[in-house]
């Protein structure tokens, strides 16, 4: 993954557009005139949809937002049932530099954050024994070396998966339980995808802001409050059809028809892949092909609250080398930032959809079995629990997009090109460099709003 600093001029332009400050400039006044009297239908009240809606409204458009769920936020949603925030979807601000637009959103609501220390980690082997510090350090060195080998060996147009490339370039590497765990806990987790279906050529080719990731200890989804304030948001309105043409657009949602001049569609890639929204006319062939080719995976979370901790409360992360790859192999200790005895487990790769299909009780038993493989009878019954099921969630059908073997970065970015000057797609799946991130989703919403304004001028 490459680090980058966003183009400052474009970033400031987008920020002004989002806040409405651009309206005072010559360009802003032209856009306000162009958008005055224009009606835009925005599909989805997640991060991308809300950023587009706010920017369009600030530039004079009449905006209606249609959201399938009975709440806003989409894949950014915080549950406070256990006391401290349980991030059902996005959990980190990735790279909280001044150029990351999510930082400004967090600061606007007085959010408190904590840098997560990836180095504060204890890894347990399949026998439940903690690995010595020197072996943990070796894992990091081995992973760095493996990534370098892949980078050196792969050439343009390589269509192998990560697994296939590793098996060819570093035979036997995945038989090392340390490497097998790290590949899953780090690479599969970061991409929300199994290494069997992840592009070896592009899985580390996106970009990142150069700063340590943070969690929002006061709740991530609060950043959307000011963004959504004053917007016309219609909840529980799943969109089933989008018609577009020379005369404008018609969007059908929950039996109602909404007419407008333009439509911004921020529906998750999983919804587009499943054909849950039909388009009239059908999307051009290149768009349909890109939607079909890109991957959309899942990450499953389970949080347990216990009366007493059985784990070392000073350790932030625990890794567990499970026999089944991706099965509850990474755990976050809430005691490093909250007083409650909560530990949060993750299932990733091809095990995430397996876990998603479990009932909460089945998932509970499955995750506790992994914990008891390390801590034995010290692991009692949790007082409370929360769990996610993103791949079976009917309004999302997954967590975030990833590059599949044979896919190309432009297949993400090309989805953002306007369709017939009326339809504009946005969301984290339409920006390769920032796919799978909140800041990526936010940026694509602003980009869609800018494209609408340009079309209207």
Tab-separated table of N, CA and C in Angstrom, residues 327-456:
chain	number	residue	atom	x	y	z
A	327	UNK	N	-10.779	-17.703	10.940
A	327	UNK	CA	-11.799	-17.965	11.955
A	327	UNK	C	-11.428	-17.292	13.284
A	328	UNK	N	-12.028	-16.175	13.556
A	328	UNK	CA	-11.839	-15.460	14.817
A	328	UNK	C	-10.352	-15.418	15.214
A	329	UNK	N	-9.545	-14.936	14.263
A	329	UNK	CA	-8.095	-14.978	14.479
A	329	UNK	C	-7.486	-13.662	14.941
A	330	UNK	N	-8.323	-12.655	15.175
A	330	UNK	CA	-7.798	-11.345	15.585
A	330	UNK	C	-8.789	-10.730	16.568
A	331	UNK	N	-8.283	-10.263	17.721
A	331	UNK	CA	-9.150	-9.753	18.784
A	331	UNK	C	-8.644	-8.408	19.298
A	332	UNK	N	-9.583	-7.501	19.520
A	332	UNK	CA	-9.273	-6.164	20.049
A	332	UNK	C	-9.756	-6.064	21.490
A	333	UNK	N	-8.876	-5.619	22.379
A	333	UNK	CA	-9.181	-5.473	23.799
A	333	UNK	C	-9.688	-4.062	24.083
A	334	UNK	N	-10.965	-3.940	24.433
A	334	UNK	CA	-11.560	-2.635	24.728
A	334	UNK	C	-10.976	-1.991	25.985
A	335	UNK	N	-10.422	-2.791	26.873
A	335	UNK	CA	-9.912	-2.221	28.119
A	335	UNK	C	-8.766	-1.230	27.897
A	336	UNK	N	-8.192	-1.202	26.717
A	336	UNK	CA	-7.144	-0.217	26.432
A	336	UNK	C	-7.709	1.171	26.166
A	337	UNK	N	-9.046	1.270	26.014
A	337	UNK	CA	-9.630	2.601	25.825
A	337	UNK	C	-10.991	2.765	26.508
A	338	UNK	N	-11.466	1.736	27.219
A	338	UNK	CA	-12.760	1.821	27.902
A	338	UNK	C	-12.713	0.968	29.168
A	339	UNK	N	-13.535	1.299	30.177
A	339	UNK	CA	-13.494	0.544	31.433
A	339	UNK	C	-14.224	-0.798	31.379
A	340	UNK	N	-15.042	-1.009	30.381
A	340	UNK	CA	-15.818	-2.246	30.309
A	340	UNK	C	-14.931	-3.420	29.869
A	341	UNK	N	-15.269	-4.603	30.389
A	341	UNK	CA	-14.517	-5.817	30.053
A	341	UNK	C	-15.049	-6.402	28.748
A	342	UNK	N	-14.663	-5.782	27.653
A	342	UNK	CA	-15.146	-6.169	26.329
A	342	UNK	C	-13.968	-6.592	25.464
A	343	UNK	N	-14.160	-7.681	24.745
A	343	UNK	CA	-13.170	-8.133	23.770
A	343	UNK	C	-13.910	-8.388	22.461
A	344	UNK	N	-13.339	-7.894	21.366
A	344	UNK	CA	-14.007	-7.934	20.070
A	344	UNK	C	-13.216	-8.819	19.112
A	345	UNK	N	-13.887	-9.806	18.532
A	345	UNK	CA	-13.235	-10.729	17.621
A	345	UNK	C	-13.623	-10.489	16.174
A	346	UNK	N	-12.742	-10.903	15.280
A	346	UNK	CA	-12.940	-10.706	13.851
A	346	UNK	C	-12.787	-12.018	13.103
A	347	UNK	N	-13.696	-12.257	12.172
A	347	UNK	CA	-13.555	-13.324	11.195
A	347	UNK	C	-13.388	-12.676	9.832
A	348	UNK	N	-12.439	-13.186	9.056
A	348	UNK	CA	-12.091	-12.547	7.784
A	348	UNK	C	-11.934	-13.596	6.688
A	349	UNK	N	-11.629	-13.107	5.486
A	349	UNK	CA	-11.400	-14.009	4.362
A	349	UNK	C	-12.621	-14.838	4.037
A	350	UNK	N	-12.401	-16.096	3.642
A	350	UNK	CA	-13.548	-16.917	3.263
A	350	UNK	C	-14.334	-17.427	4.462
A	351	UNK	N	-13.841	-17.151	5.685
A	351	UNK	CA	-14.613	-17.554	6.861
A	351	UNK	C	-15.650	-16.494	7.250
A	352	UNK	N	-15.461	-15.253	6.830
A	352	UNK	CA	-16.411	-14.195	7.191
A	352	UNK	C	-17.826	-14.504	6.717
A	353	UNK	N	-18.028	-14.855	5.457
A	353	UNK	CA	-19.410	-15.193	5.060
A	353	UNK	C	-19.942	-16.444	5.743
A	354	UNK	N	-19.055	-17.360	6.128
A	354	UNK	CA	-19.494	-18.527	6.897
A	354	UNK	C	-20.055	-18.073	8.238
A	355	UNK	N	-19.326	-17.192	8.908
A	355	UNK	CA	-19.784	-16.661	10.193
A	355	UNK	C	-21.050	-15.826	10.028
A	356	UNK	N	-21.128	-15.050	8.947
A	356	UNK	CA	-22.304	-14.215	8.707
A	356	UNK	C	-23.582	-15.034	8.624
A	357	UNK	N	-23.471	-16.243	8.092
A	357	UNK	CA	-24.669	-17.078	7.909
A	357	UNK	C	-25.089	-17.790	9.196
A	358	UNK	N	-24.273	-17.703	10.238
A	358	UNK	CA	-24.632	-18.304	11.519
A	358	UNK	C	-25.672	-17.446	12.234
A	359	UNK	N	-26.461	-18.066	13.072
A	359	UNK	CA	-27.299	-17.308	13.993
A	359	UNK	C	-26.377	-16.692	15.039
A	360	UNK	N	-26.884	-15.734	15.795
A	360	UNK	CA	-26.046	-15.128	16.837
A	360	UNK	C	-25.598	-16.173	17.855
A	361	UNK	N	-26.471	-17.101	18.194
A	361	UNK	CA	-26.095	-18.137	19.167
A	361	UNK	C	-25.025	-19.070	18.601
A	362	UNK	N	-25.145	-19.413	17.331
A	362	UNK	CA	-24.124	-20.245	16.699
A	362	UNK	C	-22.791	-19.513	16.620
A	363	UNK	N	-22.844	-18.231	16.282
A	363	UNK	CA	-21.623	-17.448	16.203
A	363	UNK	C	-20.978	-17.308	17.578
A	364	UNK	N	-21.806	-17.101	18.582
A	364	UNK	CA	-21.304	-17.006	19.951
A	364	UNK	C	-20.541	-18.265	20.339
A	365	UNK	N	-21.125	-19.431	20.099
A	365	UNK	CA	-20.480	-20.697	20.444
A	365	UNK	C	-19.187	-20.882	19.660
A	366	UNK	N	-19.207	-20.495	18.406
A	366	UNK	CA	-18.041	-20.648	17.539
A	366	UNK	C	-16.884	-19.776	18.031
A	367	UNK	N	-17.173	-18.527	18.348
A	367	UNK	CA	-16.123	-17.605	18.796
A	367	UNK	C	-15.611	-17.969	20.188
A	368	UNK	N	-16.511	-18.372	21.081
A	368	UNK	CA	-16.077	-18.780	22.429
A	368	UNK	C	-15.184	-20.018	22.370
A	369	UNK	N	-15.452	-20.889	21.414
A	369	UNK	CA	-14.620	-22.077	21.260
A	369	UNK	C	-13.180	-21.690	20.937
A	370	UNK	N	-13.008	-20.669	20.112
A	370	UNK	CA	-11.662	-20.188	19.781
A	370	UNK	C	-10.995	-19.587	21.013
A	371	UNK	N	-11.733	-18.767	21.766
A	371	UNK	CA	-11.163	-18.159	22.971
A	371	UNK	C	-10.777	-19.228	23.995
A	372	UNK	N	-11.587	-20.244	24.132
A	372	UNK	CA	-11.296	-21.295	25.119
A	372	UNK	C	-10.114	-22.160	24.696
A	373	UNK	N	-9.780	-22.127	23.414
A	373	UNK	CA	-8.585	-22.817	22.968
A	373	UNK	C	-7.320	-22.166	23.483
A	374	UNK	N	-7.443	-20.922	23.940
A	374	UNK	CA	-6.308	-20.194	24.517
A	374	UNK	C	-6.430	-20.096	26.032
A	375	UNK	N	-7.590	-19.624	26.509
A	375	UNK	CA	-7.743	-19.339	27.935
A	375	UNK	C	-8.504	-20.426	28.703
A	376	UNK	N	-8.964	-21.461	28.026
A	376	UNK	CA	-9.602	-22.589	28.682
A	376	UNK	C	-10.836	-22.217	29.485
A	377	UNK	N	-10.946	-22.789	30.672
A	377	UNK	CA	-12.126	-22.608	31.511
A	377	UNK	C	-12.240	-21.209	32.104
A	378	UNK	N	-11.179	-20.410	31.952
A	378	UNK	CA	-11.275	-19.019	32.424
A	378	UNK	C	-12.332	-18.253	31.636
A	379	UNK	N	-12.612	-18.722	30.417
A	379	UNK	CA	-13.606	-18.051	29.578
A	379	UNK	C	-14.987	-18.552	29.994
A	380	UNK	N	-15.702	-17.726	30.720
A	380	UNK	CA	-17.057	-18.085	31.131
A	380	UNK	C	-18.071	-17.648	30.103
A	381	UNK	N	-19.306	-17.502	30.544
A	381	UNK	CA	-20.366	-17.025	29.662
A	381	UNK	C	-20.361	-15.503	29.634
A	382	UNK	N	-20.392	-14.915	28.453
A	382	UNK	CA	-20.447	-13.454	28.392
A	382	UNK	C	-21.778	-12.929	28.923
A	383	UNK	N	-21.706	-11.753	29.527
A	383	UNK	CA	-22.930	-11.125	30.024
A	383	UNK	C	-23.783	-10.603	28.869
A	384	UNK	N	-23.102	-10.060	27.858
A	384	UNK	CA	-23.803	-9.530	26.685
A	384	UNK	C	-22.917	-9.695	25.460
A	385	UNK	N	-23.538	-9.637	24.294
A	385	UNK	CA	-22.766	-9.738	23.053
A	385	UNK	C	-23.457	-8.967	21.932
A	386	UNK	N	-22.666	-8.599	20.938
A	386	UNK	CA	-23.165	-8.000	19.711
A	386	UNK	C	-22.434	-8.653	18.546
A	387	UNK	N	-23.101	-8.762	17.399
A	387	UNK	CA	-22.480	-9.403	16.242
A	387	UNK	C	-22.950	-8.735	14.955
A	388	UNK	N	-22.156	-8.896	13.909
A	388	UNK	CA	-22.497	-8.352	12.601
A	388	UNK	C	-22.703	-9.479	11.597
A	389	UNK	N	-23.416	-9.157	10.509
A	389	UNK	CA	-23.708	-10.131	9.449
A	389	UNK	C	-23.759	-9.384	8.108
A	390	UNK	N	-22.665	-8.767	7.710
A	390	UNK	CA	-22.713	-7.871	6.562
A	390	UNK	C	-23.053	-8.572	5.254
A	391	UNK	N	-22.529	-9.761	5.007
A	391	UNK	CA	-22.780	-10.378	3.705
A	391	UNK	C	-24.219	-10.856	3.539
A	392	UNK	N	-24.945	-10.993	4.651
A	392	UNK	CA	-26.359	-11.376	4.566
A	392	UNK	C	-27.292	-10.196	4.839
A	393	UNK	N	-26.744	-9.022	5.077
A	393	UNK	CA	-27.557	-7.828	5.281
A	393	UNK	C	-28.218	-7.472	3.950
A	394	UNK	N	-29.548	-7.474	3.876
A	394	UNK	CA	-30.228	-7.305	2.582
A	394	UNK	C	-30.022	-5.946	1.936
A	395	UNK	N	-29.620	-4.941	2.704
A	395	UNK	CA	-29.407	-3.612	2.117
A	395	UNK	C	-27.953	-3.350	1.733
A	396	UNK	N	-27.066	-4.311	2.005
A	396	UNK	CA	-25.655	-4.097	1.663
A	396	UNK	C	-25.031	-5.286	0.954
A	397	UNK	N	-25.284	-6.503	1.470
A	397	UNK	CA	-24.757	-7.743	0.909
A	397	UNK	C	-23.231	-7.783	0.902
A	398	UNK	N	-22.610	-7.158	1.890
A	398	UNK	CA	-21.162	-7.190	2.010
A	398	UNK	C	-20.635	-5.976	2.727
A	399	UNK	N	-19.311	-5.917	2.853
A	399	UNK	CA	-18.687	-4.841	3.620
A	399	UNK	C	-17.997	-3.809	2.737
A	400	UNK	N	-17.045	-4.244	1.914
A	400	UNK	CA	-16.389	-3.283	1.034
A	400	UNK	C	-15.739	-3.974	-0.156
A	401	UNK	N	-15.386	-3.157	-1.166
A	401	UNK	CA	-14.927	-3.664	-2.451
A	401	UNK	C	-13.447	-4.016	-2.418
A	402	UNK	N	-13.067	-4.921	-3.322
A	402	UNK	CA	-11.662	-5.298	-3.444
A	402	UNK	C	-11.354	-5.713	-4.882
A	403	UNK	N	-10.073	-5.669	-5.281
A	403	UNK	CA	-9.706	-6.074	-6.644
A	403	UNK	C	-9.571	-7.589	-6.754
A	404	UNK	N	-10.268	-8.190	-7.676
A	404	UNK	CA	-10.191	-9.627	-7.913
A	404	UNK	C	-9.074	-9.918	-8.922
A	405	UNK	N	-8.635	-11.167	-8.990
A	405	UNK	CA	-7.620	-11.513	-10.002
A	405	UNK	C	-8.102	-11.157	-11.408
A	406	UNK	N	-7.276	-10.434	-12.128
A	406	UNK	CA	-7.640	-10.029	-13.484
A	406	UNK	C	-8.370	-8.707	-13.576
A	407	UNK	N	-8.775	-8.138	-12.433
A	407	UNK	CA	-9.423	-6.822	-12.471
A	407	UNK	C	-8.356	-5.736	-12.575
A	408	UNK	N	-8.804	-4.510	-12.845
A	408	UNK	CA	-7.891	-3.385	-13.022
A	408	UNK	C	-8.358	-2.205	-12.170
A	409	UNK	N	-7.429	-1.352	-11.718
A	409	UNK	CA	-7.827	-0.183	-10.921
A	409	UNK	C	-8.851	0.704	-11.615
A	410	UNK	N	-8.734	0.857	-12.942
A	410	UNK	CA	-9.663	1.756	-13.627
A	410	UNK	C	-11.085	1.223	-13.632
A	411	UNK	N	-11.253	-0.076	-13.311
A	411	UNK	CA	-12.615	-0.607	-13.244
A	411	UNK	C	-13.361	-0.058	-12.029
A	412	UNK	N	-12.641	0.344	-10.994
A	412	UNK	CA	-13.253	1.076	-9.889
A	412	UNK	C	-13.592	2.491	-10.356
A	413	UNK	N	-12.573	3.187	-10.834
A	413	UNK	CA	-12.698	4.622	-11.135
A	413	UNK	C	-13.671	4.893	-12.279
A	414	UNK	N	-13.712	3.994	-13.277
A	414	UNK	CA	-14.598	4.230	-14.419
A	414	UNK	C	-16.075	4.194	-14.028
A	415	UNK	N	-16.390	3.532	-12.922
A	415	UNK	CA	-17.782	3.505	-12.484
A	415	UNK	C	-18.300	4.892	-12.114
A	416	UNK	N	-17.370	5.818	-11.844
A	416	UNK	CA	-17.781	7.172	-11.459
A	416	UNK	C	-18.088	8.060	-12.664
A	417	UNK	N	-17.798	7.599	-13.876
A	417	UNK	CA	-18.082	8.415	-15.051
A	417	UNK	C	-19.592	8.597	-15.202
A	418	UNK	N	-20.051	9.818	-15.499
A	418	UNK	CA	-21.491	10.049	-15.667
A	418	UNK	C	-22.091	9.158	-16.750
A	419	UNK	N	-23.328	8.741	-16.540
A	419	UNK	CA	-24.054	7.932	-17.518
A	419	UNK	C	-25.136	8.804	-18.141
A	420	UNK	N	-24.985	9.076	-19.414
A	420	UNK	CA	-25.972	9.861	-20.176
A	420	UNK	C	-26.205	11.252	-19.584
A	421	UNK	N	-25.248	11.748	-18.818
A	421	UNK	CA	-25.390	13.080	-18.239
A	421	UNK	C	-26.474	13.189	-17.187
A	422	UNK	N	-27.023	12.037	-16.741
A	422	UNK	CA	-28.130	12.049	-15.778
A	422	UNK	C	-27.858	11.210	-14.535
A	423	UNK	N	-27.126	10.116	-14.717
A	423	UNK	CA	-26.899	9.153	-13.644
A	423	UNK	C	-25.437	9.187	-13.219
A	424	UNK	N	-25.210	9.274	-11.883
A	424	UNK	CA	-23.858	9.384	-11.344
A	424	UNK	C	-23.702	8.374	-10.209
A	425	UNK	N	-22.774	7.447	-10.354
A	425	UNK	CA	-22.509	6.458	-9.311
A	425	UNK	C	-21.408	6.953	-8.383
A	426	UNK	N	-21.541	6.634	-7.110
A	426	UNK	CA	-20.495	6.972	-6.153
A	426	UNK	C	-20.468	5.917	-5.056
A	427	UNK	N	-19.467	5.983	-4.196
A	427	UNK	CA	-19.287	5.004	-3.133
A	427	UNK	C	-17.859	4.506	-3.135
A	428	UNK	N	-17.472	3.825	-2.071
A	428	UNK	CA	-16.072	3.405	-1.941
A	428	UNK	C	-15.632	2.476	-3.069
A	429	UNK	N	-16.571	1.858	-3.767
A	429	UNK	CA	-16.242	0.967	-4.875
A	429	UNK	C	-15.953	1.721	-6.164
A	430	UNK	N	-16.011	3.056	-6.153
A	430	UNK	CA	-15.760	3.852	-7.357
A	430	UNK	C	-14.468	4.653	-7.260
A	431	UNK	N	-13.581	4.283	-6.335
A	431	UNK	CA	-12.295	4.975	-6.204
A	431	UNK	C	-11.247	3.962	-5.756
A	432	UNK	N	-10.442	3.496	-6.682
A	432	UNK	CA	-9.491	2.436	-6.374
A	432	UNK	C	-8.527	2.832	-5.264
A	433	UNK	N	-7.967	4.030	-5.330
A	433	UNK	CA	-6.942	4.429	-4.367
A	433	UNK	C	-7.438	4.433	-2.931
A	434	UNK	N	-8.735	4.614	-2.725
A	434	UNK	CA	-9.281	4.700	-1.371
A	434	UNK	C	-10.453	3.746	-1.163
A	435	UNK	N	-10.499	2.673	-1.937
A	435	UNK	CA	-11.593	1.710	-1.797
A	435	UNK	C	-11.622	1.140	-0.382
A	436	UNK	N	-12.816	0.900	0.117
A	436	UNK	CA	-12.961	0.296	1.433
A	436	UNK	C	-12.767	1.233	2.594
A	437	UNK	N	-12.736	2.542	2.355
A	437	UNK	CA	-12.509	3.500	3.441
A	437	UNK	C	-13.637	4.524	3.519
A	438	UNK	N	-13.799	5.105	4.707
A	438	UNK	CA	-14.792	6.162	4.888
A	438	UNK	C	-14.379	7.398	4.098
A	439	UNK	N	-13.085	7.734	4.153
A	439	UNK	CA	-12.670	8.935	3.416
A	439	UNK	C	-12.835	8.739	1.913
A	440	UNK	N	-12.651	7.500	1.432
A	440	UNK	CA	-12.880	7.241	0.022
A	440	UNK	C	-14.343	7.443	-0.354
A	441	UNK	N	-15.240	6.925	0.476
A	441	UNK	CA	-16.669	7.106	0.224
A	441	UNK	C	-17.036	8.584	0.215
A	442	UNK	N	-16.515	9.322	1.191
A	442	UNK	CA	-16.800	10.757	1.285
A	442	UNK	C	-16.336	11.486	0.025
A	443	UNK	N	-15.114	11.199	-0.406
A	443	UNK	CA	-14.568	11.863	-1.592
A	443	UNK	C	-15.404	11.577	-2.832
A	444	UNK	N	-15.897	10.358	-2.967
A	444	UNK	CA	-16.666	10.035	-4.165
A	444	UNK	C	-18.016	10.734	-4.180
A	445	UNK	N	-18.580	10.975	-3.003
A	445	UNK	CA	-19.818	11.737	-2.948
A	445	UNK	C	-19.611	13.166	-3.410
A	446	UNK	N	-18.519	13.771	-2.964
A	446	UNK	CA	-18.208	15.132	-3.403
A	446	UNK	C	-17.925	15.169	-4.902
A	447	UNK	N	-17.224	14.160	-5.376
A	447	UNK	CA	-16.924	14.102	-6.809
A	447	UNK	C	-18.210	14.005	-7.622
A	448	UNK	N	-19.147	13.167	-7.172
A	448	UNK	CA	-20.415	13.045	-7.894
A	448	UNK	C	-21.154	14.363	-7.904
A	449	UNK	N	-21.143	15.072	-6.773
A	449	UNK	CA	-21.808	16.381	-6.717
A	449	UNK	C	-21.166	17.364	-7.677
A	450	UNK	N	-19.852	17.339	-7.753
A	450	UNK	CA	-19.154	18.239	-8.693
A	450	UNK	C	-19.530	17.900	-10.132
A	451	UNK	N	-19.620	16.615	-10.438
A	451	UNK	CA	-19.968	16.217	-11.797
A	451	UNK	C	-21.393	16.650	-12.149
A	452	UNK	N	-22.311	16.557	-11.200
A	452	UNK	CA	-23.674	17.038	-11.425
A	452	UNK	C	-23.649	18.532	-11.698
A	453	UNK	N	-22.892	19.276	-10.892
A	453	UNK	CA	-22.826	20.733	-11.079
A	453	UNK	C	-22.236	21.091	-12.436
A	454	UNK	N	-21.204	20.361	-12.832
A	454	UNK	CA	-20.601	20.629	-14.141
A	454	UNK	C	-21.604	20.341	-15.270
A	455	UNK	N	-22.367	19.277	-15.112
A	455	UNK	CA	-23.358	18.912	-16.127
A	455	UNK	C	-24.447	19.985	-16.221
A	456	UNK	N	-24.787	20.590	-15.087
A	456	UNK	CA	-25.871	21.564	-15.061
A	456	UNK	C	-25.450	22.942	-15.553
